[in-house]
């Protein structure tokens, strides 16, 4: 599965596990559908995400996960390996990621995980999608300002 945004045209890709919305480029929003992941749908999500990150430096990501339930251990392990394998690329190309979770408890648990293993990019946890988009847009501006100085 390939993700492309060319000539300013917007692209929205729908999958069973997640929908990728690039209509706010350079911000991409991953909306998780709430469907139980399968091997195929989880791999599609990871491949689409990787292709989108590879295509553009300075991208901001919003992961809107209000509908996500319990993610089986095998997929959490797979995602952990994915993040480790692509850590340098994620650090280089992502200005920041905002995670949107409905539950305060989930946000607290994610914060605890990030204390143990901090992501290689700036991150923000919230329950509000608009707030997440604003935060990511600010991180993109900050990264662009830093690059202009260099």
XYZ file of C-alpha atoms in Angstrom:
150
model
C 0.000 0.000 0.000
C 1.496 3.340 -1.050
C 0.649 6.754 0.323
C 1.238 9.787 -1.856
C 0.467 13.467 -1.619
C 1.521 15.262 -4.811
C 1.095 18.811 -6.055
C -0.787 19.872 -2.952
C -3.588 17.378 -3.605
C -5.086 15.873 -0.502
C -5.198 12.173 0.067
C -7.268 10.094 2.420
C -6.623 6.380 2.720
C -9.150 4.137 4.437
C -8.179 0.822 5.957
C -9.961 -1.521 8.318
C -7.789 -0.682 11.331
C -7.063 2.992 10.643
C -7.782 5.864 8.277
C -4.966 8.164 7.237
C -6.015 11.733 6.500
C -3.403 13.979 4.859
C -5.795 16.813 4.050
C -3.922 18.974 6.583
C -0.469 18.310 5.058
C 2.185 18.431 6.555
C 0.032 17.156 9.421
C -1.219 13.628 8.926
C -3.985 12.285 11.108
C -4.363 8.592 11.773
C -7.903 7.842 12.942
C -8.102 4.373 14.454
C -11.454 2.823 13.567
C -11.987 0.713 16.669
C -11.942 -2.484 14.597
C -9.995 -5.378 16.058
C -6.668 -5.543 14.189
C -5.795 -8.521 12.020
C -2.323 -9.426 10.760
C -3.188 -7.886 7.402
C -4.825 -4.708 8.721
C -2.064 -4.071 11.265
C 0.644 -4.586 8.627
C -1.257 -2.248 6.266
C -1.324 0.409 8.991
C 2.415 0.083 9.728
C 3.360 0.091 6.027
C 1.183 3.086 5.249
C 2.557 4.982 8.227
C 6.148 4.152 7.243
C 5.621 5.214 3.623
C 4.045 8.497 4.701
C 6.916 9.268 7.087
C 9.535 8.389 4.446
C 8.028 10.769 1.906
C 8.367 13.987 3.837
C 10.615 15.482 6.481
C 8.974 17.822 8.966
C 5.736 15.912 9.104
C 3.534 16.117 12.156
C 1.424 13.160 13.204
C -1.815 13.002 15.159
C -2.855 9.540 16.288
C -6.535 9.785 17.143
C -7.211 6.627 19.130
C -10.465 7.388 20.945
C -12.088 4.224 19.556
C -9.175 1.876 20.203
C -9.835 -0.879 22.661
C -7.371 -3.412 23.979
C -4.626 -4.073 21.429
C -3.458 -7.703 21.608
C 0.081 -8.268 22.868
C 1.362 -9.615 19.527
C 0.495 -6.314 17.828
C 2.012 -4.226 20.614
C 5.209 -6.267 20.245
C 5.100 -5.832 16.465
C 4.667 -2.073 16.863
C 7.531 -1.932 19.367
C 9.828 -3.713 16.906
C 8.662 -1.379 14.133
C 9.451 1.699 16.242
C 12.874 0.345 17.164
C 13.708 -0.610 13.566
C 12.704 2.802 12.191
C 13.755 4.975 15.139
C 16.319 7.027 13.176
C 13.864 7.776 10.363
C 11.101 8.721 12.795
C 13.450 11.022 14.710
C 14.656 12.654 11.489
C 11.321 13.107 9.709
C 8.743 13.669 12.447
C 8.461 17.093 14.061
C 6.124 15.713 16.715
C 3.340 13.252 17.430
C 0.202 13.961 19.409
C -1.784 11.037 20.757
C -5.515 11.492 21.331
C -7.064 9.078 23.820
C -10.556 9.332 25.289
C -9.563 7.846 28.636
C -7.491 9.736 31.196
C -6.398 6.329 32.503
C -5.073 5.355 29.061
C -3.182 8.651 28.795
C -1.698 8.035 32.244
C -0.618 4.501 31.257
C 0.995 5.765 28.034
C 2.807 8.461 30.023
C 4.167 5.744 32.327
C 5.412 3.740 29.328
C 7.079 6.849 27.878
C 8.896 7.459 31.171
C 10.525 4.040 30.727
C 11.084 4.291 26.946
C 10.919 7.853 25.687
C 9.996 8.219 21.997
C 12.698 9.643 19.686
C 10.468 12.607 18.802
C 8.496 15.240 20.716
C 5.111 13.932 21.831
C 1.936 15.152 23.467
C -1.001 13.310 25.041
C -4.493 14.782 25.041
C -8.157 13.926 24.807
C -8.933 16.651 22.236
C -8.288 16.282 18.491
C -8.186 20.032 17.753
C -5.705 20.580 20.568
C -3.551 17.768 19.169
C -3.547 19.298 15.677
C -2.593 22.731 17.069
C 0.254 21.206 19.102
C 1.616 19.327 16.075
C 1.377 22.442 13.881
C 3.387 24.349 16.502
C 6.072 21.626 16.539
C 6.322 21.796 12.744
C 6.796 25.590 12.913
C 9.461 25.194 15.607
C 11.334 22.627 13.524
C 11.160 24.845 10.423
C 12.474 27.820 12.432
C 15.387 25.758 13.754
C 16.265 24.584 10.237
C 16.210 28.167 8.941
C 18.750 29.150 11.608
C 21.050 26.316 10.574
